[in-house]
Coordinates of C-alpha atoms and ligand atoms in Angstrom, one line a residue:
X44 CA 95.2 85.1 125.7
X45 CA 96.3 88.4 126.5
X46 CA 99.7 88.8 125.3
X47 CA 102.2 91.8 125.0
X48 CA 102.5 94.5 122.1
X49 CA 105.0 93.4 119.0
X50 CA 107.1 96.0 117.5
X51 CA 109.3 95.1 114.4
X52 CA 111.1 96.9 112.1
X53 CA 113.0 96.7 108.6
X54 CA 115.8 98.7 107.6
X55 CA 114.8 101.8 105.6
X56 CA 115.4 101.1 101.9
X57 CA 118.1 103.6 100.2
X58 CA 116.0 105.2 97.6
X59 CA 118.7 105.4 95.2
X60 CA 117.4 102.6 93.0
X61 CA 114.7 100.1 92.4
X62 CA 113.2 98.1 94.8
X63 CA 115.4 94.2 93.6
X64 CA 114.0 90.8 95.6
X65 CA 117.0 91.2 98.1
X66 CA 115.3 94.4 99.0
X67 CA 111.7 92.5 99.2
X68 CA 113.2 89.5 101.2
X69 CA 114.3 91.4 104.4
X70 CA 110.7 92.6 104.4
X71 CA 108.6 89.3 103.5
X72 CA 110.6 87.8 106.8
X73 CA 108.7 90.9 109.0
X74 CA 105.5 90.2 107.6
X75 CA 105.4 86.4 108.2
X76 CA 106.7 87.0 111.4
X77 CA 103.9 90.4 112.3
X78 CA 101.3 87.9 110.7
X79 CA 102.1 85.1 112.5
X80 CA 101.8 87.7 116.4
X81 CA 98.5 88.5 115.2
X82 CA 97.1 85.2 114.8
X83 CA 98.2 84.9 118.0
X84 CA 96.6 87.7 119.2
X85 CA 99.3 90.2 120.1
X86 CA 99.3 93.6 118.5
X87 CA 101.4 94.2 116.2
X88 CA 103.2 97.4 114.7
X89 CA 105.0 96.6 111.6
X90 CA 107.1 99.6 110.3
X91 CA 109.1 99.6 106.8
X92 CA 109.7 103.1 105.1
X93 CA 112.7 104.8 102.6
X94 CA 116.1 106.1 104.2
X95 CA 116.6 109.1 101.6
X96 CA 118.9 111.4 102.7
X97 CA 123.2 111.4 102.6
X98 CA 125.6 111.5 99.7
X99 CA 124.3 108.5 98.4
X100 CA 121.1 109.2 97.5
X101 CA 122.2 113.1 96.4
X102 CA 124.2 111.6 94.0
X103 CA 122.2 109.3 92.2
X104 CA 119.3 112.5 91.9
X105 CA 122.1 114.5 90.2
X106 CA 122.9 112.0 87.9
X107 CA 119.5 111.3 86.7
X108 CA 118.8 114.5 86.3
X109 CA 116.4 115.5 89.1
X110 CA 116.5 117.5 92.7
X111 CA 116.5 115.2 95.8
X112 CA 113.6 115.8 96.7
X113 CA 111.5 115.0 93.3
X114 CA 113.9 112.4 93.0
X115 CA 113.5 110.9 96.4
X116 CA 109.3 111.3 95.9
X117 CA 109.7 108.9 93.0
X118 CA 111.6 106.3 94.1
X119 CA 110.1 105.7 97.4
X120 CA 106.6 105.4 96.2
X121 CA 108.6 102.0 94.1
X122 CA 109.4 100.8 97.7
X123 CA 105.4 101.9 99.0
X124 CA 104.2 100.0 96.0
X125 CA 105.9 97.2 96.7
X126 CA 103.5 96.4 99.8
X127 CA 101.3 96.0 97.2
X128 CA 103.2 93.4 94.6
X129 CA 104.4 91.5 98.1
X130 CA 101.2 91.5 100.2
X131 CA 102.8 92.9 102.9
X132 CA 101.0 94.4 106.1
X133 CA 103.3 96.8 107.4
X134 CA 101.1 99.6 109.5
X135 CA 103.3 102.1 108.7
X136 CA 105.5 103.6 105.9
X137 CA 108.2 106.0 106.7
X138 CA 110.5 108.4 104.9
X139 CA 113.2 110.1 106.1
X140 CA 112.1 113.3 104.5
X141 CA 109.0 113.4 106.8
X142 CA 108.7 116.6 109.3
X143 CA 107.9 114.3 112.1
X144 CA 111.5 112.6 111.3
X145 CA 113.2 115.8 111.2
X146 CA 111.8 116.7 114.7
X147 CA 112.8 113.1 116.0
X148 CA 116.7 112.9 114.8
X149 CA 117.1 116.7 115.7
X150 CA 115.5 115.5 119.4
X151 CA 118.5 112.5 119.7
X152 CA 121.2 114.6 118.7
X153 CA 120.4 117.3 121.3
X154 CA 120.0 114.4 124.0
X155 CA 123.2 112.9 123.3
X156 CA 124.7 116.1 123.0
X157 CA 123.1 117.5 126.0
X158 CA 124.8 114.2 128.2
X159 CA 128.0 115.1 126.8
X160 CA 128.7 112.8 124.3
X161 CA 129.1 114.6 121.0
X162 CA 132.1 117.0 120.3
X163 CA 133.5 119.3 117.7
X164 CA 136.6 118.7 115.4
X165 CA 137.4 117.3 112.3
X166 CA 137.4 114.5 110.3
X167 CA 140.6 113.0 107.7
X168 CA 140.1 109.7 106.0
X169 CA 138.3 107.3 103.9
X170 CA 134.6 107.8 102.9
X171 CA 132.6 105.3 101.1
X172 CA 129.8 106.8 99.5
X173 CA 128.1 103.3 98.6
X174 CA 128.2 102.1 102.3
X175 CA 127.7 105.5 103.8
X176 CA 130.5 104.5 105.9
X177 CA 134.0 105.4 106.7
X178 CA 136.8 103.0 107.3
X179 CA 140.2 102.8 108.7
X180 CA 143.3 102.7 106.2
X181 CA 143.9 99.2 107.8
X182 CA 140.7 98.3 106.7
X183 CA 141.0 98.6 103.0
X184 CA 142.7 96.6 99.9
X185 CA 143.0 98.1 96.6
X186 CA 140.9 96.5 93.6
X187 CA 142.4 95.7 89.6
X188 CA 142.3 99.1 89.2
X189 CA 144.7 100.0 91.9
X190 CA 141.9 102.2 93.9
X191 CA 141.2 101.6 97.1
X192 CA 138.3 99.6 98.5
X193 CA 136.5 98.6 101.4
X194 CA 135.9 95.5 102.9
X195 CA 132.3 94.8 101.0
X196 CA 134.3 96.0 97.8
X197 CA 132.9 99.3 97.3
X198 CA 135.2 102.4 96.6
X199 CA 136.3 104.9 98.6
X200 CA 137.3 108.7 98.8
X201 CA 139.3 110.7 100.8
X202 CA 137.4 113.0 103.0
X203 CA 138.6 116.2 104.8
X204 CA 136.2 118.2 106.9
X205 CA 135.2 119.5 110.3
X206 CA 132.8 117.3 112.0
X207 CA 131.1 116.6 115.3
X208 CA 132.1 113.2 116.3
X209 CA 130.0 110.8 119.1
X210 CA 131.9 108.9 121.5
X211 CA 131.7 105.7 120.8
X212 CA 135.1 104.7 122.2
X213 CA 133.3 105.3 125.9
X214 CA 130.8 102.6 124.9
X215 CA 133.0 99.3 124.6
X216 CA 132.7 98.4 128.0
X217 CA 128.9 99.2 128.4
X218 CA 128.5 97.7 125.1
X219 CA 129.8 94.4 125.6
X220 CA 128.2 94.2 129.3
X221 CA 124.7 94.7 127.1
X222 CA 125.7 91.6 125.3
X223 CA 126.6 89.6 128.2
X224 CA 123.0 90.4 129.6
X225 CA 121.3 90.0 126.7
X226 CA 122.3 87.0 125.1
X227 CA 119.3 86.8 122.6
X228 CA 120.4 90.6 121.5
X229 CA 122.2 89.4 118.5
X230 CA 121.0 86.6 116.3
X231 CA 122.3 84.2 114.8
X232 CA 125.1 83.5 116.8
X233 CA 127.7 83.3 114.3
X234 CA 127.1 87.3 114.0
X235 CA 126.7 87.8 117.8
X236 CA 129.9 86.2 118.1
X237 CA 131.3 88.7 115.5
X238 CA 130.1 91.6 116.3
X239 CA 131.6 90.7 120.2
X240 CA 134.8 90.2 118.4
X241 CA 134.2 93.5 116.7
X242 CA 133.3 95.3 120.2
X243 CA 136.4 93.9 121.4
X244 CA 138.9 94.9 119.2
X245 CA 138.6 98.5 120.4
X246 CA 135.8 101.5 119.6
X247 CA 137.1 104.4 117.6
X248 CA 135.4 108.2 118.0
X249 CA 132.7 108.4 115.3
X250 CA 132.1 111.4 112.6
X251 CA 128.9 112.3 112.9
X252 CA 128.4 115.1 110.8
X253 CA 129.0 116.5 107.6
X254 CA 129.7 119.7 106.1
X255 CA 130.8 119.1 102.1
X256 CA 127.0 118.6 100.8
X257 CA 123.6 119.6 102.0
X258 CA 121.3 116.9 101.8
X259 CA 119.9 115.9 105.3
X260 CA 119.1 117.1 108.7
X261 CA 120.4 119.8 109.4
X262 CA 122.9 119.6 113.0
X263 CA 120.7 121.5 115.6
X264 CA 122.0 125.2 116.5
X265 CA 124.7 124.4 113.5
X266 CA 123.2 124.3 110.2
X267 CA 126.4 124.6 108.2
X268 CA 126.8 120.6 109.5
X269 CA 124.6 117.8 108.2
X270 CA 123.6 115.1 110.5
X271 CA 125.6 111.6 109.5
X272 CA 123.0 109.4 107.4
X273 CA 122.8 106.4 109.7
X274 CA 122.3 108.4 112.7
X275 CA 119.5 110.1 111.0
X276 CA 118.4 106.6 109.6
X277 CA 118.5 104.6 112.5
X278 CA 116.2 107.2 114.5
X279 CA 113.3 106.5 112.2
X280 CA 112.5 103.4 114.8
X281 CA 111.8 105.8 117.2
X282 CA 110.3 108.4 115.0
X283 CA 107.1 106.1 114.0
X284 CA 106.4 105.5 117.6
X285 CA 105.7 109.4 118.8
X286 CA 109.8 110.4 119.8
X287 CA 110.4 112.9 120.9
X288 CA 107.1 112.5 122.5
X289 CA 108.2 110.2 125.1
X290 CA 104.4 110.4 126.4
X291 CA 102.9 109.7 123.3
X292 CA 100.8 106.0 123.6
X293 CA 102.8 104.4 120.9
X294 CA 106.2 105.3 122.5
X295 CA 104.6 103.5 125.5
X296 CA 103.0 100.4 124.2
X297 CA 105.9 99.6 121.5
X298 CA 108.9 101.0 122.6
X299 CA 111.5 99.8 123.3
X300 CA 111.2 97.5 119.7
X301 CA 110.9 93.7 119.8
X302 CA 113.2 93.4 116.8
X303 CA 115.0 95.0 113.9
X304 CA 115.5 92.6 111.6
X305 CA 118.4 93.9 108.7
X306 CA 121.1 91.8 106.7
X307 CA 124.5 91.0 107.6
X308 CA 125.8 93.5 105.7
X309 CA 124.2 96.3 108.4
X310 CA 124.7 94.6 111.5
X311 CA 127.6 96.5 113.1
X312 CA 125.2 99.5 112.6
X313 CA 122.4 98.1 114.2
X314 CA 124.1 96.2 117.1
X315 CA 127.2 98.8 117.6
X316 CA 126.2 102.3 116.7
X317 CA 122.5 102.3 117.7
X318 CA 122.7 100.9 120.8
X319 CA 125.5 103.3 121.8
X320 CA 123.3 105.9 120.4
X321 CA 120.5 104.8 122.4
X322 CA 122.2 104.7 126.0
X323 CA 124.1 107.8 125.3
X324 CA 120.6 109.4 124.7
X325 CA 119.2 107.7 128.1
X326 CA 117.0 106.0 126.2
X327 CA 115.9 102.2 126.0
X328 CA 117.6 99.7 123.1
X329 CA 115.8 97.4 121.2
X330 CA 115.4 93.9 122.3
X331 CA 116.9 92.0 119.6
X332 CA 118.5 92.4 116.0
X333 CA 118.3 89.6 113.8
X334 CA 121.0 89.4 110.7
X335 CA 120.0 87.5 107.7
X336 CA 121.9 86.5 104.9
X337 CA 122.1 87.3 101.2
X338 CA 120.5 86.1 98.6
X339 CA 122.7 84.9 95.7
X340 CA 122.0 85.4 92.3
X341 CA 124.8 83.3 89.6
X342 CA 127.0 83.5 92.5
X343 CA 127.2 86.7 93.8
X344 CA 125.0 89.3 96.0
X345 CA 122.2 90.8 93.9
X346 CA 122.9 94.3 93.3
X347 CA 122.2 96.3 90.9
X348 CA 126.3 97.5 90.7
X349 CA 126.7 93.5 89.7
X350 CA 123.9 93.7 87.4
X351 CA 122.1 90.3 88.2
X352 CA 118.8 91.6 90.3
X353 CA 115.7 90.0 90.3
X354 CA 113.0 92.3 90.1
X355 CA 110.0 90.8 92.5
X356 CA 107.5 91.8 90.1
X357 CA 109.0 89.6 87.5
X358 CA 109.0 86.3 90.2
X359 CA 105.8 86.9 91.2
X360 CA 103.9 87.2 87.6
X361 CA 106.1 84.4 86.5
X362 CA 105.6 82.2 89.6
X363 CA 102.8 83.4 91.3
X364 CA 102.8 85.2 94.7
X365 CA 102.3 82.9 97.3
X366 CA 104.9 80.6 96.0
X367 CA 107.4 83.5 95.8
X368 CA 106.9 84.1 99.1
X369 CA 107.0 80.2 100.4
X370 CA 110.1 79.4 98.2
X371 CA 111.8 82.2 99.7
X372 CA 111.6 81.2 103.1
X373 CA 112.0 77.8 103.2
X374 CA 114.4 77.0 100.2
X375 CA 117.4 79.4 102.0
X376 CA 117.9 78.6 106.1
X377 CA 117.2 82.1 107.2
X378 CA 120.2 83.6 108.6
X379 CA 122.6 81.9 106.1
X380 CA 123.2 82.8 102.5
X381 CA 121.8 80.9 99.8
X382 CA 121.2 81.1 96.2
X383 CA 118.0 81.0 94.9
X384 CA 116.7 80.0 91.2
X385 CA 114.2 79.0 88.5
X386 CA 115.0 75.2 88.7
X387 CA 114.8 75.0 93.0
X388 CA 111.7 77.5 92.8
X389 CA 110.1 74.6 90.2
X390 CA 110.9 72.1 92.4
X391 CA 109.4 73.3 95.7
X392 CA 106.3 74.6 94.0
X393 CA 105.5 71.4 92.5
X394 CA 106.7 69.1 94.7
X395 CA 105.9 70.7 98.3
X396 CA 103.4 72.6 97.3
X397 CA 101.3 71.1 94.1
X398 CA 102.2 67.1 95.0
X399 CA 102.3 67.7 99.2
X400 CA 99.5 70.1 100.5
X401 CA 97.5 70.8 97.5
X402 CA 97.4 67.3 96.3
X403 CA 96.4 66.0 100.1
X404 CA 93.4 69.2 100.3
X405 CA 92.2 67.9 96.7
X406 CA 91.7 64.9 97.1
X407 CA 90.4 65.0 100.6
X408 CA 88.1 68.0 99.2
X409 CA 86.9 65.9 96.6
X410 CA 85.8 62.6 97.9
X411 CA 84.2 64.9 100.5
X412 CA 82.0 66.7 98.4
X413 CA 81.2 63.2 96.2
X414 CA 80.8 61.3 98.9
X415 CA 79.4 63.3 101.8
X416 CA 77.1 65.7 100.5
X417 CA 78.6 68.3 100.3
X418 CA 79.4 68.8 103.9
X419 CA 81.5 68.3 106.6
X420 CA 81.6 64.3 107.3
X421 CA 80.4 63.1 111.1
X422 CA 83.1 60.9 112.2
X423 CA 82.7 57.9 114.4
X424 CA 84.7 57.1 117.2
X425 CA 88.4 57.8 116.8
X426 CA 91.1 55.0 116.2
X427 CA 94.7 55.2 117.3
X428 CA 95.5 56.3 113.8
X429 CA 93.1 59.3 113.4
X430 CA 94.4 60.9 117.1
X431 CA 98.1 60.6 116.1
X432 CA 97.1 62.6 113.3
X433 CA 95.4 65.4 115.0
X434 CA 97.2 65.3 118.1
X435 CA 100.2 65.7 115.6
X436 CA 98.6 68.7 113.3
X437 CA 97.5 70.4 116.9
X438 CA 100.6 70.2 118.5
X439 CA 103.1 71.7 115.7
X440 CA 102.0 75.6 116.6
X441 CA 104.3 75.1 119.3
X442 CA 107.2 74.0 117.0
X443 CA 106.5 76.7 114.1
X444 CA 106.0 79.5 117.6
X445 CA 109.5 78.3 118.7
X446 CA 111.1 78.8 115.7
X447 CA 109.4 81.7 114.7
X448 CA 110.3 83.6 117.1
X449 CA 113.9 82.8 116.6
X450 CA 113.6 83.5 113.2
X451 CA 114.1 80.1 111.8
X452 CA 111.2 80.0 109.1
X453 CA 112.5 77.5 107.3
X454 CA 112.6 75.3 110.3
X455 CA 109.3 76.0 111.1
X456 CA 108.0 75.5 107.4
X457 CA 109.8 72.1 108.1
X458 CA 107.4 71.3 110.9
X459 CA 104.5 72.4 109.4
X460 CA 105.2 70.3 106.2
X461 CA 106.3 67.4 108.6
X462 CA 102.2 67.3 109.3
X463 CA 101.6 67.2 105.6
X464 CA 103.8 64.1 105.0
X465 CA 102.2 62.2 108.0
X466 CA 98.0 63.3 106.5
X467 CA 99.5 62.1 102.9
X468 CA 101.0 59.1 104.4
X469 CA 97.4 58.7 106.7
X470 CA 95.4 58.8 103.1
X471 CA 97.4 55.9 101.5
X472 CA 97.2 54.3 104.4
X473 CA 93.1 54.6 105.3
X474 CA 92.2 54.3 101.4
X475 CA 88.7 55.9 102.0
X476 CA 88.6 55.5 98.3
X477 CA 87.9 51.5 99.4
X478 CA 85.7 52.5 102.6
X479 CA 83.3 54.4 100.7
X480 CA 82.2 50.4 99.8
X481 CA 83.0 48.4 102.5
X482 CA 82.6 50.7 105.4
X483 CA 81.1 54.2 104.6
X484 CA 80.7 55.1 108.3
X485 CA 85.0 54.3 108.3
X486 CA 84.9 56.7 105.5
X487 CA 83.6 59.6 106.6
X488 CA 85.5 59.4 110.1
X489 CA 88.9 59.5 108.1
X490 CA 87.8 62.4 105.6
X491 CA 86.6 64.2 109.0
X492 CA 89.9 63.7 110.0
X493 CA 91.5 64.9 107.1
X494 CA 89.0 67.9 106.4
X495 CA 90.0 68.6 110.3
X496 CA 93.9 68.2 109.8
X497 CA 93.7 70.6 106.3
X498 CA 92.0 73.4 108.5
X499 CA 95.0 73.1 111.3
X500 CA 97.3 73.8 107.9
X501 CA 94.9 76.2 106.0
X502 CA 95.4 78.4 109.8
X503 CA 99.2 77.8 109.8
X504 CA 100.3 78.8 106.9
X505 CA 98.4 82.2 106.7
X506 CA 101.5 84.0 107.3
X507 CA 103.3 82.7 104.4
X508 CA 101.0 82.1 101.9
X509 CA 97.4 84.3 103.2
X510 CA 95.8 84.0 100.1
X511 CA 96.0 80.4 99.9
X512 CA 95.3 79.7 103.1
X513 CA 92.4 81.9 102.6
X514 CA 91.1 79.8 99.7
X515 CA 91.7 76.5 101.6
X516 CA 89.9 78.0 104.6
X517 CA 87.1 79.2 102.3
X518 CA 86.6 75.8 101.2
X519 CA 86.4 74.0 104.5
X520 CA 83.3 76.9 106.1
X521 CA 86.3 78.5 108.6
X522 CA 84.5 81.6 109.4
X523 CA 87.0 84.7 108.9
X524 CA 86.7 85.4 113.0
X525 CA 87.9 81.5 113.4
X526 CA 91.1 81.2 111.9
X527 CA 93.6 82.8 114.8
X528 CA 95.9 80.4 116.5
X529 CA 93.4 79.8 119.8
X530 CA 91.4 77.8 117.0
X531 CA 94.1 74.9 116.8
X532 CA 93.5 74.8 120.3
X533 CA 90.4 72.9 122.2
X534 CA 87.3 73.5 121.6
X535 CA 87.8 73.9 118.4
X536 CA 86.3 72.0 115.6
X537 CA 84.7 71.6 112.1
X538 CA 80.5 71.5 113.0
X539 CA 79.7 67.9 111.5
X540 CA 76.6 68.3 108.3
X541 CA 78.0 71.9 108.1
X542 CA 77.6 72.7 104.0
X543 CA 80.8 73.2 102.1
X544 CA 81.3 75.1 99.1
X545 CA 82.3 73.2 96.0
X546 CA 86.1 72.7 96.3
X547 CA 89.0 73.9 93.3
X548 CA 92.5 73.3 93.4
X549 CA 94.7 75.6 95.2
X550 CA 98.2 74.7 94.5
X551 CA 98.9 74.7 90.9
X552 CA 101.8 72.7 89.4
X553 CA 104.1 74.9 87.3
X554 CA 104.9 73.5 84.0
X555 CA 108.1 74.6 82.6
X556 CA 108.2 75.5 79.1
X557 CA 112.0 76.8 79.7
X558 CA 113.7 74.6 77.2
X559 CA 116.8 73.2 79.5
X560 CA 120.0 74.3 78.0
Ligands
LIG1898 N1 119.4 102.4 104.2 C1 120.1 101.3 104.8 C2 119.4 100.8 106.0 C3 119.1 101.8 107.1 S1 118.2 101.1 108.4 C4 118.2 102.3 109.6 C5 120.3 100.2 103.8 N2 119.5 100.1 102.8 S2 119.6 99.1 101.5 O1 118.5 99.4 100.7 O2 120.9 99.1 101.0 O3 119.4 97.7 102.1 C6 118.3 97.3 102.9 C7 118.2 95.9 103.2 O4 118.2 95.1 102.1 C8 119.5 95.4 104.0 O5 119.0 94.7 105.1 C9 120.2 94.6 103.1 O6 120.9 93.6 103.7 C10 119.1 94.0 102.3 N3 119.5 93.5 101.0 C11 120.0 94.1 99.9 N4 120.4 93.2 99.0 C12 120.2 92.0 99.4 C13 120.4 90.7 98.9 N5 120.9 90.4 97.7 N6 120.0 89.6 99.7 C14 119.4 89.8 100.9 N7 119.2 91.0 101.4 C15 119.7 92.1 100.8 O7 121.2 99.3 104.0

């Protein structure tokens, strides 16, 4: 199948603190999704990276004790080190620091600037440092305290300056025509239907620059003026694919990008600002954002301000990786918030993963090699029974593709796990356990058919979990060069007599020694 490039993106990670598993969930949802292209053969470019310039970022270097630039070397190799605690496969890693991101912000600022869109004056109101954003009077409430506060609660200062500002007010009209066209430009809905709403209740000029601290780009042919974070942040999608090279072969094959998947809590950035950005430059916007939700610790957001993170390194040595990464994506509907925690993250591991697919491959795996040598059984003709079940375990690629690619993983988990009920239900049902006496030939066509269904899984859930499917593909013969999604398609088989390894149990059950409270 030839199929088209894939370009996806995550937001670039302030590197004013510790990488939390907030932080590591926006990312885990881009590698399942670039794993799951590859397998189906596209080619995929996968780009995370640090966003370590603006106020923010100065401020916490100050206060522990460093320059920004030693600071900002520290705390973004956390965030590179993370691919490594996650398993992620991101082909690139970017910083904002970079000379070939200085070159590319510097490049859209002169574009926009040069089609008339960015002008000189200056800027009077509120600042919030935390959001790197600034917000109308109307906009804030004031907390116990009596300071003021922005809508996501953070503080916020006054700020007084000269500053080049963009346009944006020109864009409403052109912006919500996009929308119109593009319906799948937003997702979810419910935040497509906001940010319309948002659109619609009228565009204000944006400051864009800023002239009170130093750490950023610098505003080309006017160095006393820093660039405005996010416009400096945003560009780092075009920056890893050549811009300003227009010419270069990346720019070509991936831009513009297939997705930029951020949380609601960056949305109007991504689907307001850098569209408007992007036409204003005359260049090409992305073809679809997709806003997830938070994830909930005792209540709240986890943030480090609220004190109740979960570090990922913790969850994973505590639960393992591969669950980690499963529970995360199928115990919160992607797109909603959810709260996540020790007792559902026992559950799902024991019950869908120890008691569903690793108690179906065990004991398949195990009366295989007792009972067939070793190898791979030859069935017999087919009944009724045993098609349903293949056809079944063949045919739920197109579910899981459907909903992976409108980033419902959870809904495509469902699917897949749909296929594990139906091969436990087969098992009870077939009791080969009783056909290895009466009717051995019976036997060895329904442990075919479940060594054939556990492959179809082992391939499926390589995105999620890769180094259990690995295991469970190791212990069926799958070649490494056999296990892309054209192998759930015809044609494709377990070789009957072919030798298989000894098998051991994949999905171990977590045993709690938390005494409950
Ligand atoms: N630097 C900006 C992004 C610039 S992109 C051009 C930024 N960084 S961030 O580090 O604050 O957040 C990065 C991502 O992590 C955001 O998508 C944010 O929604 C996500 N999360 C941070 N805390 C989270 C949770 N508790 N739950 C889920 N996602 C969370 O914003």
């Amino acid at each position: 199948m030839a199929s088209s490039p894939y370009y996806l993106t995550t937001p670039i990670y302030y590197v004013n603190d510790r990488p939390h598993i907030g932080h590591a969930y926006t990312t885990l949802a881009c590698d399942v999704l670039a794993r799951f292209h590859r397998l189906d053969d596209r080619e995929v470019h996968f780009l995370t990276g640090t966003d370590e310039h603006g106020q923010k970022v100065e401020k916490s270097a100050i206060l522990a004790g460093k320059d920004p630039q030693t600071f900002t070397d520290e705390v973004s190799q956390n965030f590179r080190n993370l691919a490594g605690d996650m398993n992620y496969s991101n082909d690139d890693f970017i910083r904002t620091t970079e000379e070939r991101h200085n070159q590319a912000a510097q490049a859209i600022w002169r574009a926009i600037k040069d089609n008339g869109h960015i002008y000189l004056d200056s800027y009077a109101g509120w600042y919030s440092v935390r959001d790197e954003a600034f917000y109308a009077e109307s906009e804030l409430t004031k907390n116990e305290d009596g300071q003021k506060i922005a809508p996501t609660g953070a503080e916020v200062e006054w700020v007084e300056e000269p500053s080049y500002f963009f346009n944006l007010s020109k864009w409403e009209e052109p912006l919500l025509e996009f929308y119109e066209k593009n319906p799948d430009f937003i997702g979810p809905e419910s935040r497509r239907n906001e940010v319309v709403s948002f659109v619609k209740g009228g565009l204000k000029d944006l400051s864009i620059s800023r002239t009170s601290f130093k750490w950023g780009i610098p505003v080309p042919d006017d160095p006393d003026h820093i660039m405005y974070v996010w416009l400096d942040a945003l560009t780092n999608y075009l920056t890893a694919v050549g811009y300003p090279d227009t010419k270069n072969p990346d720019y070509l094959k991936f831009w513009p990008a297939d997705l930029h998947m951020v949380g609601k809590d960056i949305v109007r950035f991504h689907a307001v600002y850098w569209p408007a950005f992007l036409m204003a430059a005359g260049l090409p916007t992305p073809k679809r954002i997709y806003a997830h939700g938070w994830l909930l610790n005792k209540g709240e957001k986890m943030s480090k301000s609220l004190g109740n993170v979960l570090l990922p390194e913790d969850l994973v040595s505590k639960y393992g990786l591969d669950p980690v990464r499963y529970y995360l994506l199928r115990e919160v509907p992607f797109g909603n918030d959810g709260y996540i925690s020790h007792k559902t993250m026992v559950s799902r591991i024991n019950s869908d993963l120890a008691n569903d697919i690793g108690n179906l491959a065990q004991r398949s795996l195990s009366m295989i090699a007792k009972n067939c040598d070793g190898a791979v059984p030859t069935p017999g003709a087919f009944t009724e029974s045993d098609e349903a079940l293949l056809s079944s375990a063949r045919n739920v690629i197109d579910t899981a593709r459907n909903e992976f690619n409108r980033q419902a993983f959870h809904r495509g988990l469902e699917a897949i796990w749909a296929v594990v009920g139906d091969s436990n239900r087969y098992v009870d049902a077939q009791a080969p356990w009783e056909l290895r006496k009466t009717d051995p030939d019976r036997m060895a066509t329904v442990l075919y058919v479940l060594a054939e269904t556990i492959r179809h899984l082992g391939i499926l859930i390589q995105p999620i979990m890769p180094d259990a499917a690995a295991q469970l593909l190791n212990q069926l013969s799958v070649g490494v060069d056999a296990r892309t999604f054209i192998h759930l398609g015809p044609g494709h088989a377990l070789t009957a007599g072919a030798p298989l390894p000894k098998p051991a149990p994949v999905f171990p059950r977590y045993i709690d020694e938390e005494v409950p409270i």
